[in-house]
PDB file of C-alpha atoms in Angstrom:
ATOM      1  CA  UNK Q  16     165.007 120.846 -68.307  1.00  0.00           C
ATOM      2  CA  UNK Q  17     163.104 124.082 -68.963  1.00  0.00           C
ATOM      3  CA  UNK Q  18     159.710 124.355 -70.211  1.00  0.00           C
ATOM      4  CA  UNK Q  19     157.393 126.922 -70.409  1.00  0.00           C
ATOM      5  CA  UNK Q  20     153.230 126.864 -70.092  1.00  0.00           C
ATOM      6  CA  UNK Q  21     151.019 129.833 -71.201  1.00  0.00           C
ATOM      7  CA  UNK Q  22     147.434 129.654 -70.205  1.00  0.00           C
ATOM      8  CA  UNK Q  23     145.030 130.447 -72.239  1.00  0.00           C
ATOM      9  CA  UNK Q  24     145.596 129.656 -76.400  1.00  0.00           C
ATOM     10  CA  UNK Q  25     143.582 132.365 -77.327  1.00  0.00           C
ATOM     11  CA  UNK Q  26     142.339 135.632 -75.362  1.00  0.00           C
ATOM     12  CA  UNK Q  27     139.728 138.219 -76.549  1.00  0.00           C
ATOM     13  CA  UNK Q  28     139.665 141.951 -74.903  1.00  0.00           C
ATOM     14  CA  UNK Q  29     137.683 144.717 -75.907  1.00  0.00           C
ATOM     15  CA  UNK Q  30     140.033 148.013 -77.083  1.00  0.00           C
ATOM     16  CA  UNK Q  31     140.958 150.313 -74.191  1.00  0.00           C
ATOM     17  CA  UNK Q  32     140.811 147.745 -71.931  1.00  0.00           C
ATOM     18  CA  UNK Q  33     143.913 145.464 -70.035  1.00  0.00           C
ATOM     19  CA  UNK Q  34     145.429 142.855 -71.498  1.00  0.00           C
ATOM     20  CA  UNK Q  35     146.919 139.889 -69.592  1.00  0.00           C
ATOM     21  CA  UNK Q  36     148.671 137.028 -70.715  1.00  0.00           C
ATOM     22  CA  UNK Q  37     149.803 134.442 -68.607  1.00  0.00           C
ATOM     23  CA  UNK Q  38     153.095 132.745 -68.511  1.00  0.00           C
ATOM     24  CA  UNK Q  39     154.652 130.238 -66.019  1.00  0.00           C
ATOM     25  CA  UNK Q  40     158.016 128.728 -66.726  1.00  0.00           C
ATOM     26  CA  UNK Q  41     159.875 125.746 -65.211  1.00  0.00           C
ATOM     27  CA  UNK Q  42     163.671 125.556 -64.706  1.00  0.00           C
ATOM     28  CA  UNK Q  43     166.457 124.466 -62.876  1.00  0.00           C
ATOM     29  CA  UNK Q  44     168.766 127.433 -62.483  1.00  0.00           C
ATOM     30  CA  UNK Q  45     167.966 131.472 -63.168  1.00  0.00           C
ATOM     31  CA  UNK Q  46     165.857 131.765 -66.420  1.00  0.00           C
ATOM     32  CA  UNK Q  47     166.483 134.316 -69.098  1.00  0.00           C
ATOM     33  CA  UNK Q  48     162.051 135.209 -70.144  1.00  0.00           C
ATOM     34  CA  UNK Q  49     161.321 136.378 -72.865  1.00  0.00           C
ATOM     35  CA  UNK Q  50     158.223 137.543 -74.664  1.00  0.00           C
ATOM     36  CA  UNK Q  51     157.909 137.686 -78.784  1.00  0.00           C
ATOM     37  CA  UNK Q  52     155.240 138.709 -80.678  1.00  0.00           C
ATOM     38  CA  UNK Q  53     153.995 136.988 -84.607  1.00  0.00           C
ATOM     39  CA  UNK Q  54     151.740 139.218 -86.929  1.00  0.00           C
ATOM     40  CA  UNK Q  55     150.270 137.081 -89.373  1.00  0.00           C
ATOM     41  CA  UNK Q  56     152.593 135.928 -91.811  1.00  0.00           C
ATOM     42  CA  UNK Q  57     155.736 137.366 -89.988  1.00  0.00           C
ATOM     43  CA  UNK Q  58     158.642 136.103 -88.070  1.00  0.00           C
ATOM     44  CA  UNK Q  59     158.662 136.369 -84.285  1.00  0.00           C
ATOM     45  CA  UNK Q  60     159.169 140.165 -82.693  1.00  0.00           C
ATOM     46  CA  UNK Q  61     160.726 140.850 -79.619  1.00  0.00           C
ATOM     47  CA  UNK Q  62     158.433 142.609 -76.948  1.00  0.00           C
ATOM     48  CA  UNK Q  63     160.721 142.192 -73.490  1.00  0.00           C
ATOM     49  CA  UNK Q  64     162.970 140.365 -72.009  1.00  0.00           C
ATOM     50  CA  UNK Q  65     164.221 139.552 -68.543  1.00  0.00           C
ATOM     51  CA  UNK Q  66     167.689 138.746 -67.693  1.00  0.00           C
ATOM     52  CA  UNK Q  67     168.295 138.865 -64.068  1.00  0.00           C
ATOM     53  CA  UNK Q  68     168.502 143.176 -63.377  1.00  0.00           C
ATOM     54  CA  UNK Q  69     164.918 144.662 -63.036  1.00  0.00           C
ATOM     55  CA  UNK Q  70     162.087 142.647 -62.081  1.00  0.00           C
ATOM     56  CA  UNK Q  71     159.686 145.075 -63.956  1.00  0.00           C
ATOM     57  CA  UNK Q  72     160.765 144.867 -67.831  1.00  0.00           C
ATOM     58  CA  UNK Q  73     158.940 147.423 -69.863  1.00  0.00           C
ATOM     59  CA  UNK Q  74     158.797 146.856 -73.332  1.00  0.00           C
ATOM     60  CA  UNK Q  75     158.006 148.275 -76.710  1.00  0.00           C
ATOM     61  CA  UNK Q  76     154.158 149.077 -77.794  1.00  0.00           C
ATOM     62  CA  UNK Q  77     153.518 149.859 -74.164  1.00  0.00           C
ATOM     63  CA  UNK Q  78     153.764 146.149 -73.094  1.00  0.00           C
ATOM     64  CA  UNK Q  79     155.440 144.922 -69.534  1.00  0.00           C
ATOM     65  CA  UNK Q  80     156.117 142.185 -67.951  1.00  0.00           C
ATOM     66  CA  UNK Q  81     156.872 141.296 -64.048  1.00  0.00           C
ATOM     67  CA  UNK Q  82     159.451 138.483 -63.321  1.00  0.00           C
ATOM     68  CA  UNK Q  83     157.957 136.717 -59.826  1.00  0.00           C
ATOM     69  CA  UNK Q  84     160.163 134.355 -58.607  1.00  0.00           C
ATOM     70  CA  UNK Q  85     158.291 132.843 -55.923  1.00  0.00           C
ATOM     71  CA  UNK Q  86     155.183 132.426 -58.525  1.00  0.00           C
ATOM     72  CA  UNK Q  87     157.229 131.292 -61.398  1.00  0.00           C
ATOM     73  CA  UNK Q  88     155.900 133.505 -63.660  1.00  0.00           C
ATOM     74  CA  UNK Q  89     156.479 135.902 -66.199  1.00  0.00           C
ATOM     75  CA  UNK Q  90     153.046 137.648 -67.082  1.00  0.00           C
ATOM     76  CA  UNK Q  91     152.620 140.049 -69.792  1.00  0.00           C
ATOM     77  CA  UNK Q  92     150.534 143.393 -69.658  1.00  0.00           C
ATOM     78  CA  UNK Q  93     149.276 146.604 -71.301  1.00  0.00           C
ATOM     79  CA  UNK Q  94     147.017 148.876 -69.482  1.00  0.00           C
ATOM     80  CA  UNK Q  95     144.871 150.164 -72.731  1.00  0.00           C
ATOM     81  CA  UNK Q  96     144.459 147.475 -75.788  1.00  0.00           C
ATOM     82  CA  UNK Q  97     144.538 148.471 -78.873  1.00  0.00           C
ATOM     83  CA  UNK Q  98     143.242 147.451 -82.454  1.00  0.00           C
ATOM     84  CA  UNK Q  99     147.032 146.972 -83.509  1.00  0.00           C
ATOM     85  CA  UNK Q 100     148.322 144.348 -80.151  1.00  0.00           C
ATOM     86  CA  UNK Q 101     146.011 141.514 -82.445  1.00  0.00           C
ATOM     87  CA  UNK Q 102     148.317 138.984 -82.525  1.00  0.00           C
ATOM     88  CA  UNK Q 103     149.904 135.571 -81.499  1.00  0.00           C
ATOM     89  CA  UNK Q 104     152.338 136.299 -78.594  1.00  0.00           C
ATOM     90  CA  UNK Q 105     154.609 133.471 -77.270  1.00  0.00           C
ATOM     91  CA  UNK Q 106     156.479 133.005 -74.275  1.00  0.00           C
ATOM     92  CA  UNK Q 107     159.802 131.664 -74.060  1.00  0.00           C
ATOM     93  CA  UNK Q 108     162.505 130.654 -72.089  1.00  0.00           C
ATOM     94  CA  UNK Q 109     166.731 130.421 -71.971  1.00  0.00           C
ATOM     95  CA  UNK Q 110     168.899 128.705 -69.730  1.00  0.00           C
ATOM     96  CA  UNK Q 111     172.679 127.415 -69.932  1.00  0.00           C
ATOM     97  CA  UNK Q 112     174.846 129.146 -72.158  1.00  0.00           C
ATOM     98  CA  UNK Q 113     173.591 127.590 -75.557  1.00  0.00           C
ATOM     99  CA  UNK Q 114     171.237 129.985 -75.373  1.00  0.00           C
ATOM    100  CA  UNK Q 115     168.716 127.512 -76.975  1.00  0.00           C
ATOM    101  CA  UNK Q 116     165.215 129.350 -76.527  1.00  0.00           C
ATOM    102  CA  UNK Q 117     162.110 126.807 -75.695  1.00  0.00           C
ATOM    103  CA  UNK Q 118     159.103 128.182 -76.515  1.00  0.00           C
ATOM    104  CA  UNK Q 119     155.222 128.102 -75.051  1.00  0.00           C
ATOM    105  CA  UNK Q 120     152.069 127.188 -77.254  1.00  0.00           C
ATOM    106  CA  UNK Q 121     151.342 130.392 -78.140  1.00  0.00           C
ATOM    107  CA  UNK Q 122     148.123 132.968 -76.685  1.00  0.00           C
ATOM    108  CA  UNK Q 123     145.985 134.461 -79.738  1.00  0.00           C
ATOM    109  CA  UNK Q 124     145.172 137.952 -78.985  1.00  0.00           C
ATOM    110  CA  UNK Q 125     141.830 139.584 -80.398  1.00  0.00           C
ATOM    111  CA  UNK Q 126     140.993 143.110 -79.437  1.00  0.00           C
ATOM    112  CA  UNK Q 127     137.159 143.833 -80.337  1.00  0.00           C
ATOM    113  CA  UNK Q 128     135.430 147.174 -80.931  1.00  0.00           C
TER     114      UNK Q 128
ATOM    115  CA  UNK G   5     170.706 147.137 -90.473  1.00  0.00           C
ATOM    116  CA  UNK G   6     169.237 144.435 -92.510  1.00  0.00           C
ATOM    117  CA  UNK G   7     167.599 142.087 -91.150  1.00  0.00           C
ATOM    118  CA  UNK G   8     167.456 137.643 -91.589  1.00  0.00           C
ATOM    119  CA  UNK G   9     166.575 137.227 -94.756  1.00  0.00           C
ATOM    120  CA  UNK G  10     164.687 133.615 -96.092  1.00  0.00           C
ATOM    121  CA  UNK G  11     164.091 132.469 -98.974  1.00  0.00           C
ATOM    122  CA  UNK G  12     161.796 131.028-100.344  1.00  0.00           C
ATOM    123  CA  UNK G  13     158.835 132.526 -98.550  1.00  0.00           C
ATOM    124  CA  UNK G  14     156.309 129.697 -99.296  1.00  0.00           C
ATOM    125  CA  UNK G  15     156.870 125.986-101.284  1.00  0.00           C
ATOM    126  CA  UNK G  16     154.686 123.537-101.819  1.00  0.00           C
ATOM    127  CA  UNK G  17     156.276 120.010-102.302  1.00  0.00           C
ATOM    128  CA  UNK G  18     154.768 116.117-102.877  1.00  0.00           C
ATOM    129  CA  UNK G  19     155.492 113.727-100.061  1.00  0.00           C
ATOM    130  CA  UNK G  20     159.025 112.135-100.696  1.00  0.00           C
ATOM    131  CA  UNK G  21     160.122 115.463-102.558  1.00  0.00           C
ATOM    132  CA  UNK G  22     163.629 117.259-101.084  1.00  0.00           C
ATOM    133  CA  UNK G  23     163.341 120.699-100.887  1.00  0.00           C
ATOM    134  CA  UNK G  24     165.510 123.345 -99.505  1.00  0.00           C
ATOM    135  CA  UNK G  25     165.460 126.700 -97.492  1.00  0.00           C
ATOM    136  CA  UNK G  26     168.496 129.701 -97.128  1.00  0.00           C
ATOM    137  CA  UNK G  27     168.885 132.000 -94.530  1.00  0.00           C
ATOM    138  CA  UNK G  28     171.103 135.138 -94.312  1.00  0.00           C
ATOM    139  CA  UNK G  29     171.631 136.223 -90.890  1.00  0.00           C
ATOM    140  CA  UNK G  30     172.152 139.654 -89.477  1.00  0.00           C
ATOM    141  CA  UNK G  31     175.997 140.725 -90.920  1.00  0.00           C
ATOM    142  CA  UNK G  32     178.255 139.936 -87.831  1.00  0.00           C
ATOM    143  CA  UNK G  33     176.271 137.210 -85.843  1.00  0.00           C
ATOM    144  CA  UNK G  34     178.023 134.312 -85.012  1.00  0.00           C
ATOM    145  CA  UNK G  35     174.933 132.116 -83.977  1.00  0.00           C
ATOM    146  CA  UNK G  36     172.549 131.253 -86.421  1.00  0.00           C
ATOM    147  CA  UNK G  37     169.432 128.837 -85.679  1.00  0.00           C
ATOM    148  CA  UNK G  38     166.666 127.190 -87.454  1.00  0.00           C
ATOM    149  CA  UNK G  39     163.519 126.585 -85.925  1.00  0.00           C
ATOM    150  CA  UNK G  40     159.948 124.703 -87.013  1.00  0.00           C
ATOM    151  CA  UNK G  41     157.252 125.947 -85.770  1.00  0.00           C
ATOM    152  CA  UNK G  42     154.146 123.866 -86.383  1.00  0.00           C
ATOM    153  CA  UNK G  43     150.400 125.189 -86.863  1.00  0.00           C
ATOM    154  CA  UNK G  44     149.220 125.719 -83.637  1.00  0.00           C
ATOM    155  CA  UNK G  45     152.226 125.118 -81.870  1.00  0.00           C
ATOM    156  CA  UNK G  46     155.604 127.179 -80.167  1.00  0.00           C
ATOM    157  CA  UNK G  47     158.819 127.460 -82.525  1.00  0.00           C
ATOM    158  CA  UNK G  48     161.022 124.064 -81.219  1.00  0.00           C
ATOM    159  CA  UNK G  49     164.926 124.501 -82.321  1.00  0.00           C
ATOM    160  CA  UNK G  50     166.101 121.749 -84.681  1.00  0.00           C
ATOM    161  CA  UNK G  51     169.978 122.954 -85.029  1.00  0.00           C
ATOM    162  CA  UNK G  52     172.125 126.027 -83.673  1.00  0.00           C
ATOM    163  CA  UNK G  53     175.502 126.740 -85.208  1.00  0.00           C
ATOM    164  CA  UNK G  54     178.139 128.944 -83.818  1.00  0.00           C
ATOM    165  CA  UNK G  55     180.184 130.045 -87.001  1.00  0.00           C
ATOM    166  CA  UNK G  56     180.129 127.151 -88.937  1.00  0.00           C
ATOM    167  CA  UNK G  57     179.986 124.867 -86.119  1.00  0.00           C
ATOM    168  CA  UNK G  58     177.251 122.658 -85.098  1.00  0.00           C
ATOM    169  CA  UNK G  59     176.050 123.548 -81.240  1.00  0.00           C
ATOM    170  CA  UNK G  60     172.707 122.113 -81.010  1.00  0.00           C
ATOM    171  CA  UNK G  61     170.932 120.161 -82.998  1.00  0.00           C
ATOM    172  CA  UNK G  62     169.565 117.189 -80.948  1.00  0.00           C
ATOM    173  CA  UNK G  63     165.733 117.794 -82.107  1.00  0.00           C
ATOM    174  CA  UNK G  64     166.900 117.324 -85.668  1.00  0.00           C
ATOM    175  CA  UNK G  65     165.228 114.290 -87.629  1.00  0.00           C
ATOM    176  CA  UNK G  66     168.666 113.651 -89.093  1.00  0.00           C
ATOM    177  CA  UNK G  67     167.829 110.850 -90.615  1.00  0.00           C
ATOM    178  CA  UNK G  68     166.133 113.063 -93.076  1.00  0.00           C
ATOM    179  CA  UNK G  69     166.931 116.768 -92.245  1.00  0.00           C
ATOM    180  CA  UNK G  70     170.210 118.435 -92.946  1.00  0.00           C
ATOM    181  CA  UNK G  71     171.540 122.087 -91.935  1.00  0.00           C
ATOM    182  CA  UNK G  72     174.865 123.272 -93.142  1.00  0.00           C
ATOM    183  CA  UNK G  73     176.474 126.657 -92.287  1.00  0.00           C
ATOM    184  CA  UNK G  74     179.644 127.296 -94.740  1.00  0.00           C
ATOM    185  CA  UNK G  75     181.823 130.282 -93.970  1.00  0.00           C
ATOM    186  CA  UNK G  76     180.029 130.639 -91.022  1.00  0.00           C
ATOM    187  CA  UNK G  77     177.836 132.894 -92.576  1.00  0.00           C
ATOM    188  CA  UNK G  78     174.804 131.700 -94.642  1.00  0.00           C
ATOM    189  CA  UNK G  79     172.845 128.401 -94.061  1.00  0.00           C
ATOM    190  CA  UNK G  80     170.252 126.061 -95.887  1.00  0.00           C
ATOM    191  CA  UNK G  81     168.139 123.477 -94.028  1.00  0.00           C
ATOM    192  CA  UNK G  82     167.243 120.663 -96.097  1.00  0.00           C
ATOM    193  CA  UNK G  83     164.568 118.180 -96.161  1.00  0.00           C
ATOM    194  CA  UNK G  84     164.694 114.315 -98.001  1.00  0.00           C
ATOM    195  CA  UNK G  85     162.752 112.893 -98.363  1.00  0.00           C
ATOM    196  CA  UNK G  86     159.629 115.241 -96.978  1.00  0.00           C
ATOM    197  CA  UNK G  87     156.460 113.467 -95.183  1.00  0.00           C
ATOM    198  CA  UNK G  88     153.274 114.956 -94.352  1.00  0.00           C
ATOM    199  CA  UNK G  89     154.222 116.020 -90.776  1.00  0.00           C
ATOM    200  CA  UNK G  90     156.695 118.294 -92.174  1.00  0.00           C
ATOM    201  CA  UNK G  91     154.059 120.837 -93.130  1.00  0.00           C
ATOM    202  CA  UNK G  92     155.440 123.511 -90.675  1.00  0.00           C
ATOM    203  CA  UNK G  93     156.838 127.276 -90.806  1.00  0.00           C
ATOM    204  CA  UNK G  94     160.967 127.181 -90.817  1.00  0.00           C
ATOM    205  CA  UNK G  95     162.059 130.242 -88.976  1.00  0.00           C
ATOM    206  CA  UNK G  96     165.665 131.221 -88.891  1.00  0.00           C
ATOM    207  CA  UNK G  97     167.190 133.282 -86.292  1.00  0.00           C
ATOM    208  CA  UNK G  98     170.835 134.927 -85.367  1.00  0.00           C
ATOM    209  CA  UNK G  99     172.819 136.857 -82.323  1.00  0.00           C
ATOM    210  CA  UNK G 100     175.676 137.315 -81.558  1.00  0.00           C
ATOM    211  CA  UNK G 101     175.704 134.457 -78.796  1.00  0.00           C
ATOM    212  CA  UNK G 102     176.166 135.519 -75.501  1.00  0.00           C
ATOM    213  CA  UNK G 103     173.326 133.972 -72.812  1.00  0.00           C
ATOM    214  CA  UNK G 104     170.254 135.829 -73.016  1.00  0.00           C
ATOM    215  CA  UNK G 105     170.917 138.155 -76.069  1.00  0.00           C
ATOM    216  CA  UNK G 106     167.774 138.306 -78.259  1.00  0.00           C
ATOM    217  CA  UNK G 107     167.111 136.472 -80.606  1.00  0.00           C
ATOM    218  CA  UNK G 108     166.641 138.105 -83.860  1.00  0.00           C
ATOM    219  CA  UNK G 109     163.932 136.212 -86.369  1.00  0.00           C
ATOM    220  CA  UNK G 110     163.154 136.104 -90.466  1.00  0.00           C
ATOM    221  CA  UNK G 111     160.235 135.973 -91.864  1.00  0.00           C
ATOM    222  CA  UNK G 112     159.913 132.370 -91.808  1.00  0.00           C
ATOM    223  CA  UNK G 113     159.620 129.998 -94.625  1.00  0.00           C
ATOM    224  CA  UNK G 114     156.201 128.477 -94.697  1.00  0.00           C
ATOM    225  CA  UNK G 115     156.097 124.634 -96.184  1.00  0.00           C
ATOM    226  CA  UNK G 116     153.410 122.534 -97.053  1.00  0.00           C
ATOM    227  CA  UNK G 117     153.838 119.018 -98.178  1.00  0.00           C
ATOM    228  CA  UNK G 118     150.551 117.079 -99.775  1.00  0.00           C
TER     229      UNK G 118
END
């Protein structure tokens, strides 16, 4: 079975300065990670993935994520917050050729002034 | 390139009402799924078709949710008769299928039920 946990349900940072979200994932063979994004009132966004080339994914909005095996985790990052990253992101996880994503609980994002 | 479309955005139903929700996935993708994602809580799959063929769906409540896919192109999820625990955003989402390809989302539909 694969799960996912993000620590952390909501996270507050002041603008300009890093933002980490956490996100440690259990499975049984090579995970696909992913990380989406939800503005209020939106459908999910992709930010990055990881799918087994680069352990460094860079994604859109200046986001990245590093894939650490030996930590099981999949930690998301941007060096300079900004008023715009407010948001719900979610972790997530694929394994097995279904494809079927399974999803964490979520980490609220507010950037402060 | 258009994206998933939903419809309807937002309904508001009585307890033991049906209602129904239709998605239009991106124009070529094979794999279409529908998701619930409850306040508070990560999206959890209910069903994943592939065409018009049912892959996934053993989180569905079947003995009152349905999901049908004709033509392997549209798809409405239904719900009947609705209880209070059904209160939940229905996302849909399609790819093109292969392991790891994203995901693509909607907008979500976004049901209460009093």
């Amino acid at each position: 079975a694969q799960s996912v946990t993000q620590l952390g349900s909501h996270v507050s940072v002041s603008e300009g300065a890093l933002v980490l979200l956490r996100c440690n994932y259990s499975s049984s063979v090579p995970p696909y990670l992913f990380w989406y994004v939800q503005y209020p009132n939106q459908g999910l966004q992709l930010l990055l993935k990881y799918t087994s080339a680069a352990t460094l994914v860079k994604g859109i909005n200046g986001f990245e994520a590093e894939f650490k095996k030996s930590e099981t985790s999949f930690h998301l990052t941007k060096p300079s917050a900004h008023m715009s990253d407010a948001a719900e992101y979610f972790c997530a996880v694929t394994t097995g050729g279904g494809n079927k994503l399974t999803f964490g609980t979520g980490t609220q994002l507010k950037v402060e002034l | 390139e258009a994206g998933v479309a939903q419809s309807p955005r937002y309904k508001i139903i009585e307890k033991r009402q049906s209602v129904a929700f239709w998605c239009n996935p991106i124009s070529g993708h094979a794999t279409l799924y529908w998701y619930q994602q409850i306040l508070g809580q990560g999206p959890k799959l209910l069903i994943q078709f592939q065409n018009n063929g049912v892959v996934d769906d053993s989180q569905l409540p079947k003995d009152r949710f349905s999901a049908e896919r004709l033509k392997g192109v549209d798809s409405t999820l239904k719900i009947q008769p609705a209880k209070l625990e059904d209160s939940a955003v229905y996302l849909c989402a399609s790819n093109s299928g292969p392991r790891g390809e994203t995901q693509y989302f909607g907008p979500g539909t976004r049901l209460l039920v009093l």
